[in-house]
XYZ file of C-alpha atoms in Angstrom:
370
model
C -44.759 105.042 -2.975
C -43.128 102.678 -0.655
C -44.513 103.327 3.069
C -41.567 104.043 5.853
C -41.543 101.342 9.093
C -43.087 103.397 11.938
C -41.854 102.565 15.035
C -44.538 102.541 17.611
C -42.441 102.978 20.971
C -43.347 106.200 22.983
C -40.684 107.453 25.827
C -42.205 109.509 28.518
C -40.009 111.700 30.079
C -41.336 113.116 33.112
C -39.688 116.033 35.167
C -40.208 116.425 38.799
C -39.112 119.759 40.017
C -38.277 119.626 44.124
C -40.852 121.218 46.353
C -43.515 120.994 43.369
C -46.205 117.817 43.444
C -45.935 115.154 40.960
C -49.334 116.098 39.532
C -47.333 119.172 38.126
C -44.490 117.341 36.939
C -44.150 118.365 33.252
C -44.083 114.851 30.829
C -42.274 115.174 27.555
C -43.331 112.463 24.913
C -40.437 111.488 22.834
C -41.660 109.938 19.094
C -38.492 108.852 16.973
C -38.066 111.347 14.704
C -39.123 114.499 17.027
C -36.251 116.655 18.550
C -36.938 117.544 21.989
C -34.603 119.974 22.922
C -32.596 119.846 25.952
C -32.897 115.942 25.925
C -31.581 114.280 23.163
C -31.982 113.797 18.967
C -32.962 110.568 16.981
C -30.699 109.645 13.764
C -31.469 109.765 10.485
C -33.407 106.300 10.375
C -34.977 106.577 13.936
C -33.006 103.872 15.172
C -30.862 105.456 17.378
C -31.741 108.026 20.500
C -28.762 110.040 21.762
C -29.113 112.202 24.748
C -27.216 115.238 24.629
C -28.305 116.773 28.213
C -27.590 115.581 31.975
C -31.321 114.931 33.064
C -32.562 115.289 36.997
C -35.881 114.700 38.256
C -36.961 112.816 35.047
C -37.436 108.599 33.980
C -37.390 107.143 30.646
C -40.333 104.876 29.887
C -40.454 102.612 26.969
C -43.721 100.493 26.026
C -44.690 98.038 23.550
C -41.834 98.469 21.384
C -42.450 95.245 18.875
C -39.287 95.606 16.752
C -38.919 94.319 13.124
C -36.804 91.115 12.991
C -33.384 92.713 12.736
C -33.706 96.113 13.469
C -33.997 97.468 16.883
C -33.781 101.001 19.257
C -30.669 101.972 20.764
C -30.622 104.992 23.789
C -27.649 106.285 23.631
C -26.884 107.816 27.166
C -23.135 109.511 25.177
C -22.119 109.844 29.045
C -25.173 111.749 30.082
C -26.864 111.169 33.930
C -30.244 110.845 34.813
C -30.575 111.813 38.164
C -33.295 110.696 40.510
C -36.214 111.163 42.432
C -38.477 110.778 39.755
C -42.650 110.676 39.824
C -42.443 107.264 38.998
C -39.836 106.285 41.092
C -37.680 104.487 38.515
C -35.405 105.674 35.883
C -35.210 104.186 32.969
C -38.363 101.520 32.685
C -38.694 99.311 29.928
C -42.309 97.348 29.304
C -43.255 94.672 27.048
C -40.004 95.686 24.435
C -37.564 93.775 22.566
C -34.225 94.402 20.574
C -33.109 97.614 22.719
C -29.773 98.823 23.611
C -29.527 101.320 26.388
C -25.084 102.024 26.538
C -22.961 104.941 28.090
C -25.750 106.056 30.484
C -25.629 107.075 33.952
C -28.126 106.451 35.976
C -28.580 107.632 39.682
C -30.361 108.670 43.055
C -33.255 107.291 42.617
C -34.099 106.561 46.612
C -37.247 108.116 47.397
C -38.251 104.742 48.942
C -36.626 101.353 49.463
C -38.963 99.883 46.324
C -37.144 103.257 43.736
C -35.311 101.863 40.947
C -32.195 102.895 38.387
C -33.336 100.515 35.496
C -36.218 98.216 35.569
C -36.667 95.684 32.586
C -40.240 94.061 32.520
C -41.559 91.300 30.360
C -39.042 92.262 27.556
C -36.241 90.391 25.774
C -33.661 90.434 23.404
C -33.080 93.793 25.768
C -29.057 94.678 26.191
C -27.423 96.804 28.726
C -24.051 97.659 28.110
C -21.661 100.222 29.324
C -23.879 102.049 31.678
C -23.159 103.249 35.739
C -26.389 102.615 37.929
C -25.157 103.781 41.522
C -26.660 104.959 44.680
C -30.066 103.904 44.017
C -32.347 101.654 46.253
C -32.156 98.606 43.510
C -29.559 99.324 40.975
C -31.079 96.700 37.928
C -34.466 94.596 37.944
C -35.539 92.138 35.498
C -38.808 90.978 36.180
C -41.886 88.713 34.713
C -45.251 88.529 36.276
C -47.872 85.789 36.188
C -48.428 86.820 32.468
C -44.927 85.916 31.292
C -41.056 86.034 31.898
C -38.523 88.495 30.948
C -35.838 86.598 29.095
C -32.859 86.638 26.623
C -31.340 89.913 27.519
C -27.745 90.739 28.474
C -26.570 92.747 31.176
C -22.107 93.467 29.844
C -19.286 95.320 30.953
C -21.857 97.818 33.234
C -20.722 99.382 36.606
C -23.569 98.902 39.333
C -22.274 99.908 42.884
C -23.448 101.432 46.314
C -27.704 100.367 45.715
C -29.019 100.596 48.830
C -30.884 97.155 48.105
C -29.838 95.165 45.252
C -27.139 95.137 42.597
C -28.813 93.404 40.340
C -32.493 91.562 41.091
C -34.323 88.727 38.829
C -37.446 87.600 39.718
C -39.722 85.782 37.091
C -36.600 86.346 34.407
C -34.904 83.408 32.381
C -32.146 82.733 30.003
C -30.452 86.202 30.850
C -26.860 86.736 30.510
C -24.171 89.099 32.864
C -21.043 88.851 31.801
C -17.764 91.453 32.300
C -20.223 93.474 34.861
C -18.696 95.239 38.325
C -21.226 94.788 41.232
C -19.515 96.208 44.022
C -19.882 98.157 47.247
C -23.950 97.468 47.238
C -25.847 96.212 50.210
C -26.849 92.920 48.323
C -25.084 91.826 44.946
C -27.204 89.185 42.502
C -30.522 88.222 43.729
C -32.126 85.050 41.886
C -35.465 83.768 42.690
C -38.955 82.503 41.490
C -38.753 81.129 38.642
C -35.599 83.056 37.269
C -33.989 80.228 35.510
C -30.684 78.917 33.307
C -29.399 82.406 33.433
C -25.675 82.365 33.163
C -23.460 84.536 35.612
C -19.416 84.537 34.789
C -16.773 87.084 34.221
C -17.930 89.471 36.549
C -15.816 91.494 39.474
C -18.522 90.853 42.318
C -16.783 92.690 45.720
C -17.455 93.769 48.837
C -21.058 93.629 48.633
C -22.772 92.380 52.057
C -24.093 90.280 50.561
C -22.845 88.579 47.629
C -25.195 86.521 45.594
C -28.157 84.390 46.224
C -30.170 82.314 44.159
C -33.865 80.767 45.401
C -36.988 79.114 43.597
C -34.703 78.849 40.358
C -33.025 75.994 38.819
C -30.062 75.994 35.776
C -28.348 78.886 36.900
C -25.105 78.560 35.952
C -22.071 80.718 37.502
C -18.692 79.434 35.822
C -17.972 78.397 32.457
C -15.546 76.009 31.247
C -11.938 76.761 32.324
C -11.087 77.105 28.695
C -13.718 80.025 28.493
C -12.726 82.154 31.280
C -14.215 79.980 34.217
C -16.501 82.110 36.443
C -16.549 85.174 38.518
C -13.921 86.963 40.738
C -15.697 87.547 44.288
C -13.901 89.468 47.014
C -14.597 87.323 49.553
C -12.877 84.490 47.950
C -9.772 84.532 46.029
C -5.919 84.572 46.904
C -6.398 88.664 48.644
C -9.459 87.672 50.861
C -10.179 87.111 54.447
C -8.844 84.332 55.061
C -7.124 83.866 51.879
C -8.019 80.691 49.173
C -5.498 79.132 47.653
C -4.956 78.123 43.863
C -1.961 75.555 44.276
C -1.325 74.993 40.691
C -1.248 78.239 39.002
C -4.198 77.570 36.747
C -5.798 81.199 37.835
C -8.838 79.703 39.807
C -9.165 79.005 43.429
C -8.890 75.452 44.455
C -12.353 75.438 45.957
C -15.689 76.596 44.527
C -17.229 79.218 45.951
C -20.893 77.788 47.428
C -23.428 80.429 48.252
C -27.007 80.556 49.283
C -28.661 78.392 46.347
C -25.912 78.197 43.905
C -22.020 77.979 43.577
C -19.345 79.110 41.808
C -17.136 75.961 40.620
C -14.289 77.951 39.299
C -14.104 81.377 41.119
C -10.993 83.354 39.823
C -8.179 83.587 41.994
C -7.648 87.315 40.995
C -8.914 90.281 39.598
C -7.364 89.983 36.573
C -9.098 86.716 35.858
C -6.969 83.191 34.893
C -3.949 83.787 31.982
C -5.803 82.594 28.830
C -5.259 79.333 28.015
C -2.375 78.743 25.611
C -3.217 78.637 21.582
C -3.398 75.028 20.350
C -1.049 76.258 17.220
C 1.580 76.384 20.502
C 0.528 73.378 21.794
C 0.963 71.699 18.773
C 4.508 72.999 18.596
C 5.424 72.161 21.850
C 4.198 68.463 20.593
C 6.844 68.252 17.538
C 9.949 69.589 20.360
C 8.701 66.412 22.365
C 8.566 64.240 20.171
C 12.500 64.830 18.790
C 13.766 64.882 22.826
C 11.967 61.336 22.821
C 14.476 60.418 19.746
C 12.273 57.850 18.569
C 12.949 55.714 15.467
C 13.605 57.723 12.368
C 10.582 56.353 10.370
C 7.546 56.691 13.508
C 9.416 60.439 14.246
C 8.991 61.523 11.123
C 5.169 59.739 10.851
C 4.230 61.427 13.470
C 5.812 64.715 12.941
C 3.536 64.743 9.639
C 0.508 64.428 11.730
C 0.918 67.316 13.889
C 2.646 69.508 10.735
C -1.097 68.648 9.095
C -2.519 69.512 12.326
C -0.798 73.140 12.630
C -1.592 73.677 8.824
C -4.930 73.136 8.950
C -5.332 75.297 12.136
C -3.012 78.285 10.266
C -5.373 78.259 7.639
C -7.122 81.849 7.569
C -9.559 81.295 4.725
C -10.713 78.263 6.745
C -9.833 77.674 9.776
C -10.167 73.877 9.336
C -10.645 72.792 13.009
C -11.980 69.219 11.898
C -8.806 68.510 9.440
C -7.354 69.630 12.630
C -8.720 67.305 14.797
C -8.821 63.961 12.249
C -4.617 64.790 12.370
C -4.615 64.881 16.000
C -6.743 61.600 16.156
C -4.828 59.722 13.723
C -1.470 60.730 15.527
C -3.214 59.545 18.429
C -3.976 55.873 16.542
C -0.106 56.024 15.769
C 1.501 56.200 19.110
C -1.175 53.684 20.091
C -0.629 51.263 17.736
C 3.744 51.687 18.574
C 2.414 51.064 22.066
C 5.639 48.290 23.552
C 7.078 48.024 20.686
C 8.796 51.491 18.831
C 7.031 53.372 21.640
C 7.859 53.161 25.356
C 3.960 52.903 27.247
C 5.079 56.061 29.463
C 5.996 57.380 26.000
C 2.588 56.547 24.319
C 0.852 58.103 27.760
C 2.888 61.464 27.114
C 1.580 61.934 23.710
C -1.680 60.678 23.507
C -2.480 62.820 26.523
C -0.972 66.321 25.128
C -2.516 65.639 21.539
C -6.146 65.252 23.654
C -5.866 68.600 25.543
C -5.074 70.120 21.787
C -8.428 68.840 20.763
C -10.094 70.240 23.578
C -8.489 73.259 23.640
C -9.720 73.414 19.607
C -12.831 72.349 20.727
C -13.236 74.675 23.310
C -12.462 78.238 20.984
């Protein structure tokens, strides 16, 4: 008989009642598989915890969770809150894990002293938080290595984290992490980065009307902004077309003129709005928009129609569902590029040649940058 995978991780729950001491705190120990009622049920499979109570006066604690390559833990919050104080101080604390989801929970009041935590993430990775509310606690997130090792290669997406009393979100000792389509608002300090947290990236996120914003120290690569193609950086209250004073973004293009430079690190492509920059246009449109200018040129019948070819191969390639053929795509674009080169001064006007070498180049880098 085949043996099952046993999964090794333990969660402590431990339940402080108000006005009794911590000693007496009763500790649930949650083994996949085991139904503890009044907190939540495992699947069939073990891999996935869903809470099915509101929890107050109790933390999650997660240790030496070594997942097989592929599979992983999710916690399942399903909208439930765990409310703080806590014996331990901290909420939800995850040690020395990898591959584990923790989505849709709440997590809250955890205050008892300025050091209290709503989710604390140490040497882990491959660790993802998504979907959850951490609010009103002293630090809202911490990912943190020691002199042992780093915390690394987890993602932080599309979580709330508002009114902490001390941080949003703190790294210290954590690398190669990703927050991305996160709202940090409303807390006393928003993204902390220092000692040794480095080449995390930070973009897409609604960072407002924390006092303080962001601030990185000790770190290098931290990067704030991607590519304008990708969706450029973060929106931060304090500097986009509604601030005080207001930026400005003179052409349209969705980002503010100016990058937005912070203690440490900067922004080079802050959006201009909430809503974040239009998306760029698709290069199937682009590529259209090529062929119209190309017949309002009116151009000899034999280099129109040459050229027309090109970008028709182009589109085709790019239309192609089974494939996608990007690099067809791109050889068309190049070789219509060699063509209105080549008719440089002589069928081709040079201000001509300009025109459509330059919009066939932002195709390719528009294909280049999906």
């Amino acid at each position: 008989m085949k043996k099952k995978h046993l999964y090794k991780a333990v969660i402590l729950l431990s339940f402080l009642v108000v006005g009794i001491q911590p000693a007496l705190a009763t500790t649930y120990s949650l083994v996949p598989g085991t139904d503890i009622s009044g907190v939540g049920v495992w699947s069939e499979g073990n891999t996935v915890f869903t809470f099915t109570h509101d929890l107050s006066g109790h933390d999650i604690y997660m240790q030496d969770k070594i997942g097989i390559p592929g599979i992983g833990i999710t916690i399942d919050g399903n909208n439930h809150t765990i409310t703080g104080p806590s014996s331990s101080g901290v909420g939800v604390n995850i040690v020395n894990c990898q591959n584990i989801t923790i989505k849709n929970l709440n997590v809250t009041e955890f205050t008892s002293s300025n050091l209290d935590i709503g989710i604390w993430i140490q040497l882990s990775y491959n660790i993802t938080l998504t979907s959850n509310s951490v609010c009103c606690n002293s630090y809202g997130i911490k990912l943190q290595g020691n002199y042992t090792g780093v915390t690394q290669g987890n993602a932080l997406t599309n979580n709330e984290v508002s009114n902490n009393l001390q941080y949003a979100i703190y790294l210290y000792g954590s690398t190669y992490n990703t927050l991305t389509f996160n709202t940090i608002s409303d807390n006393y300090r928003g993204i902390r980065i220092l000692d040794g947290s480095n080449y995390n990236n930070v973009y897409n996120n609604h960072i407002t009307n924390n006092t303080l914003q962001a601030s990185v120290t000790d770190s290098i690569g931290n990067i704030f902004n991607l590519p304008s193609a990708q969706g450029g950086g973060n929106y931060w209250s304090n500097w986009s077309l509604t601030s005080d004073p207001p930026q400005s973004d003179t052409n349209g293009d969705g980002f503010v003129d100016a990058p937005y430079v912070f203690n440490g690190a900067q922004d080079a492509l802050p959006w201009a709005n909430p809503d974040g920059p239009p998306p760029p246009p698709s290069p199937q449109d682009e590529i259209e928009a090529l062929i119209f200018t190309v017949a309002e040129m009116n151009l000899q019948h034999g280099i129109d129609n040459s050229l027309d070819a090109k970008l028709d191969a182009a589109f085709n390639a790019l239309d192609d569902l089974n494939q996608n053929n990007d690099v067809a795509a791109i050889n068309s674009l190049n070789a219509f590029i060699n063509a209105a080169e080549a008719q440089r001064d002589n069928k081709i006007t040079d201000t001509q040649a300009d025109i459509l070498i330059t919009d066939a180049q932002y195709i390719i880098d528009l294909i280049l940058a999906e």
